[in-house]
Coordinates of C-alpha atoms in Angstrom, one line a residue:
Chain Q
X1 CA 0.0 0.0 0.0
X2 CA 0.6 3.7 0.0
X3 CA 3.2 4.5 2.3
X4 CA 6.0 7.2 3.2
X5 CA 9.5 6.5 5.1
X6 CA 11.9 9.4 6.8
X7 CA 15.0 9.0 8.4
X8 CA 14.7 8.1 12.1
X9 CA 15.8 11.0 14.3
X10 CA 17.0 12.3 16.3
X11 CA 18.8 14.7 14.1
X12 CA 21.3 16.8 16.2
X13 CA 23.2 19.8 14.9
X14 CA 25.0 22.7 15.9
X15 CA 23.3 26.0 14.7
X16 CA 24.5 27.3 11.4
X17 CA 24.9 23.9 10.0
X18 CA 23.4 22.3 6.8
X19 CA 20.3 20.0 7.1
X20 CA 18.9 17.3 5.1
X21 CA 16.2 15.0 6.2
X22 CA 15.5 12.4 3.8
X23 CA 12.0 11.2 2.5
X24 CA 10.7 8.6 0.5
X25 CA 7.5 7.2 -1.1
X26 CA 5.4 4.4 -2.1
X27 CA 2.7 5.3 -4.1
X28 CA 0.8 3.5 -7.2
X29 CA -0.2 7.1 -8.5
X30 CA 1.6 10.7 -8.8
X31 CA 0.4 12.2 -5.7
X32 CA 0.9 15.4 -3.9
X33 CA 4.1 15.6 -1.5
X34 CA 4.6 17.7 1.5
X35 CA 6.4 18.9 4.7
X36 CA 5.3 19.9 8.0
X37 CA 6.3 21.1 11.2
X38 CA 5.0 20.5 14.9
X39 CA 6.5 22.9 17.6
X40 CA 6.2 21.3 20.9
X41 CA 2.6 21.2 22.2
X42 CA 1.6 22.5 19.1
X43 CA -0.3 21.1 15.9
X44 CA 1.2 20.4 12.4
X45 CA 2.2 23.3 10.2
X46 CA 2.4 23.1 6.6
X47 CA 6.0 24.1 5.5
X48 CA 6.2 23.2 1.8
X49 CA 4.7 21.4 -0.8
X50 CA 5.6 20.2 -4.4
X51 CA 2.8 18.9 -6.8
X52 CA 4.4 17.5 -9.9
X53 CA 7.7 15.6 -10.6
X54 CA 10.9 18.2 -10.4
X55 CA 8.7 20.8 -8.5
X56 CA 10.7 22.5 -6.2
X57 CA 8.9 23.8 -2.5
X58 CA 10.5 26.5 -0.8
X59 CA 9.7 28.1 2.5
X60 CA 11.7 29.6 5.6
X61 CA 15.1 28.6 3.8
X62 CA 13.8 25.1 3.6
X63 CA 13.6 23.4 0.0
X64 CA 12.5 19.8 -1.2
X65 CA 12.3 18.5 -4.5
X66 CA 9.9 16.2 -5.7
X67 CA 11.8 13.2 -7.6
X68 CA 10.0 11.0 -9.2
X69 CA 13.1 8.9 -10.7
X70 CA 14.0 8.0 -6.5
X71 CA 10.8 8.4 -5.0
X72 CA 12.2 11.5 -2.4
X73 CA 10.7 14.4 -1.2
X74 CA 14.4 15.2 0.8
X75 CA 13.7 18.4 3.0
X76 CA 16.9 20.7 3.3
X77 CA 18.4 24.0 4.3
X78 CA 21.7 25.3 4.2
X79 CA 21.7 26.9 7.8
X80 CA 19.7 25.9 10.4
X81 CA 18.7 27.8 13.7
X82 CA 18.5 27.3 17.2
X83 CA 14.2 28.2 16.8
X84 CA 13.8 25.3 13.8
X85 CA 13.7 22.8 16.0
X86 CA 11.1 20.3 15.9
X87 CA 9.5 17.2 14.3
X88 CA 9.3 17.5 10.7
X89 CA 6.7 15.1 8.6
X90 CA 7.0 14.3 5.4
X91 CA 3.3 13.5 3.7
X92 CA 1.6 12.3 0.7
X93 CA -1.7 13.0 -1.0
X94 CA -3.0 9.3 -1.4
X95 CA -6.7 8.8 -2.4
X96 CA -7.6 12.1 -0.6
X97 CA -6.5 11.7 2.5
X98 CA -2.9 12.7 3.7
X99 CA -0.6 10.0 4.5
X100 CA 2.5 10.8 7.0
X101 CA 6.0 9.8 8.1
X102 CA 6.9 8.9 11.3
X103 CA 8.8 12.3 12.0
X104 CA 12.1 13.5 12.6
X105 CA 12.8 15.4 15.5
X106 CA 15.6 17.9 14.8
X107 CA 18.0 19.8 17.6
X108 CA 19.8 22.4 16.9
X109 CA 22.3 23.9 19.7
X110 CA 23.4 26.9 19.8
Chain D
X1 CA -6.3 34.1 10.4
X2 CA -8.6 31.5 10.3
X3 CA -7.5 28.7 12.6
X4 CA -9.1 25.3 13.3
X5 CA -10.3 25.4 16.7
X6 CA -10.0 21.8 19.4
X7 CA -11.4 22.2 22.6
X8 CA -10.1 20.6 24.8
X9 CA -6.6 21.3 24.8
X10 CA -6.0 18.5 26.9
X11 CA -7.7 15.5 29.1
X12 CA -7.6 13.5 31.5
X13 CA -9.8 10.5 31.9
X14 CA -10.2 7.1 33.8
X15 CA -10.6 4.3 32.0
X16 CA -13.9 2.7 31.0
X17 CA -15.1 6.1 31.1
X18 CA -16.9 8.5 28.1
X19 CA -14.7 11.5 26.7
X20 CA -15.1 13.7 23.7
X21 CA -13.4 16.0 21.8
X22 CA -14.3 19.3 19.7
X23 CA -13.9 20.7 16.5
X24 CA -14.7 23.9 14.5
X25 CA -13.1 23.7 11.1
X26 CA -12.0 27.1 9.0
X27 CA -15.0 29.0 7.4
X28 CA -15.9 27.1 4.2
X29 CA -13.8 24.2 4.5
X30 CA -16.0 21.3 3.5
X31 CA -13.2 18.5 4.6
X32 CA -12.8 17.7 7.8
X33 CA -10.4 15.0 9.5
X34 CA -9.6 13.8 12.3
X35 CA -6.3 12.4 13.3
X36 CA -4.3 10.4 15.8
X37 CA -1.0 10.6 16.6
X38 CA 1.0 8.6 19.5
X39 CA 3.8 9.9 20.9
X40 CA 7.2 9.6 18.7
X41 CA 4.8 8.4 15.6
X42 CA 3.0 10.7 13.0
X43 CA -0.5 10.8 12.3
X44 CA -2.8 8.3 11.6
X45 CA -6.2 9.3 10.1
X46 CA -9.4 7.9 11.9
X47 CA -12.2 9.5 9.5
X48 CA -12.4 12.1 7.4
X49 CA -16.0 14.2 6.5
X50 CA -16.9 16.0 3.4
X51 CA -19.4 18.3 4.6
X52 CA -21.3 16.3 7.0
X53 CA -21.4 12.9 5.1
X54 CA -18.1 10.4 6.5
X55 CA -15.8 9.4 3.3
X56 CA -13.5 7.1 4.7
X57 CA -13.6 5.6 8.7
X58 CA -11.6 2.5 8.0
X59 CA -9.3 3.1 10.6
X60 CA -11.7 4.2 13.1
X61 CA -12.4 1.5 16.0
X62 CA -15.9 1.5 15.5
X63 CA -16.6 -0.7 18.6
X64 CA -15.6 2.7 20.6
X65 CA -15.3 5.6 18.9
X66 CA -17.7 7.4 17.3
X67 CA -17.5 10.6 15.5
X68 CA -20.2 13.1 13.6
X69 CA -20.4 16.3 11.8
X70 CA -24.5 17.2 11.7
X71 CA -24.7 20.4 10.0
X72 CA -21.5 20.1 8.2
X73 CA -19.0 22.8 10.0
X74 CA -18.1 21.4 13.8
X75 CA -17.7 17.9 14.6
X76 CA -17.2 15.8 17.7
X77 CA -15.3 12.6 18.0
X78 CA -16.5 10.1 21.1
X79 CA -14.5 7.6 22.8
X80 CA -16.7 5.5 25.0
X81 CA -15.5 3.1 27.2
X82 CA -12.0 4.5 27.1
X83 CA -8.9 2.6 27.2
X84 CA -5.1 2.9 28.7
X85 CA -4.0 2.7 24.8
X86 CA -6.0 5.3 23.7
X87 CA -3.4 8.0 25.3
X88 CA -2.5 10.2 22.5
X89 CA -2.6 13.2 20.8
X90 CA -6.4 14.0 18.8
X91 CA -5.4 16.1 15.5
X92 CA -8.6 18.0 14.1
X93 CA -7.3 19.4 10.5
X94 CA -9.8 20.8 7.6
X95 CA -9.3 21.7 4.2
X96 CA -10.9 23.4 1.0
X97 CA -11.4 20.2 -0.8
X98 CA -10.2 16.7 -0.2
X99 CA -6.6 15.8 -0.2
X100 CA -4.1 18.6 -0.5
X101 CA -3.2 21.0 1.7
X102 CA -4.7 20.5 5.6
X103 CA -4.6 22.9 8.3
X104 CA -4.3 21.5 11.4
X105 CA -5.3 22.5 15.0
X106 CA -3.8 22.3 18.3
X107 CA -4.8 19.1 19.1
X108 CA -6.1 17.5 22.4
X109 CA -3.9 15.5 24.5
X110 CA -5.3 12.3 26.0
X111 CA -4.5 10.7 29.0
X112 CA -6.4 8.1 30.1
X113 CA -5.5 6.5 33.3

């Protein structure tokens, strides 16, 4: 079945650093991919999103491009803050309903 | 800006006792879901509503929950008896149409004990 797999976390780095969190997806169609956030105690946030193959999403430094040839959706940005951390999700658009990852949590020290 | 509203934020409960959640989607959203997520794991859709007619509850435990939309804007979700395993986090999200882009609320935190 439909299904998405992220890299366990957690992810720790040291603020400034570059991030990639990789993504990929099982899916019989062409479906929507996306990226969201949860702040502690707090509900999902949409971050990005990429609705064809080689679509790029972009938002708050962060990138992803949607490759069909690999199945990825990898989330990245070149230099991470102390205030992104988080869990990020990577999603999928699969017969209407959103499908998620398990999450990454990332840490980012000062 | 229009937020999806969950009341309550969070809840405590004994077990083999009724609780129930609340939901008021964003103005004109005809999709609703509703979402559960465990601690360390992301979320796993129980049903999901277009307006007030339920298009998919295949991973809904029917034998205890139980969730409804009447007039097609709020909805509740109904957990009756309640269980230790049903500790989680409740995930109300809406959107314009079905699939796509889903805004999420705040969630309600479960803990039944």
């Amino acid at each position: 079945g439909d299904s998405v797999t992220q890299m366990e976390g957690p992810v720790t780095l040291s603020e400034e650093a570059f991030l990639t969190i990789n993504c990929t997806y099982t899916a019989t169609g062409y479906p929507s991919l996306f990226w969201y956030v949860q702040y502690p105690g707090e509900g999902l946030q949409l971050l990005l999103k990429a609705t064809k193959a080689d679509d790029k999403g972009s938002n708050k430094g962060f990138e992803a491009t949607y490759r069909k040839e690999t199945t990825s959706f990898h989330l990245e940005k070149g230099s991470v803050q102390v205030s992104d951390s988080a869990v990020y999700f990577c999603a999928m658009d699969s017969s209407y309903k959103l499908i998620f990852g398990s999450g990454t949590r990332l840490l980012v020290r000062p | 800006e229009a937020e999806v509203a969950q009341s309550p934020r969070y809840k405590i409960t004994e077990k083999s006792q009724a609780v129930a959640f609340w939901c008021d989607p964003i103005s004109g959203h005809a999709t609703l879901y509703w979402y559960r997520q465990i601690l360390g794991q992301g979320p796993e859709l129980l049903v999901q509503f277009q307006d007030e007619s339920v298009v998919d509850d295949s991973q809904l435990p029917k034998d205890r929950f139980s969730a409804e939309r009447l007039k097609g804007v709020d909805s509740t979700l109904k957990i009756q008896p309640a269980e230790l395993g049903d500790s989680a986090m409740y995930l109300c999200a809406s959107s314009h149409g079905t699939g796509g882009e889903a805004f999420f609320g705040q969630g309600t935190r479960l803990t039944v004990v």
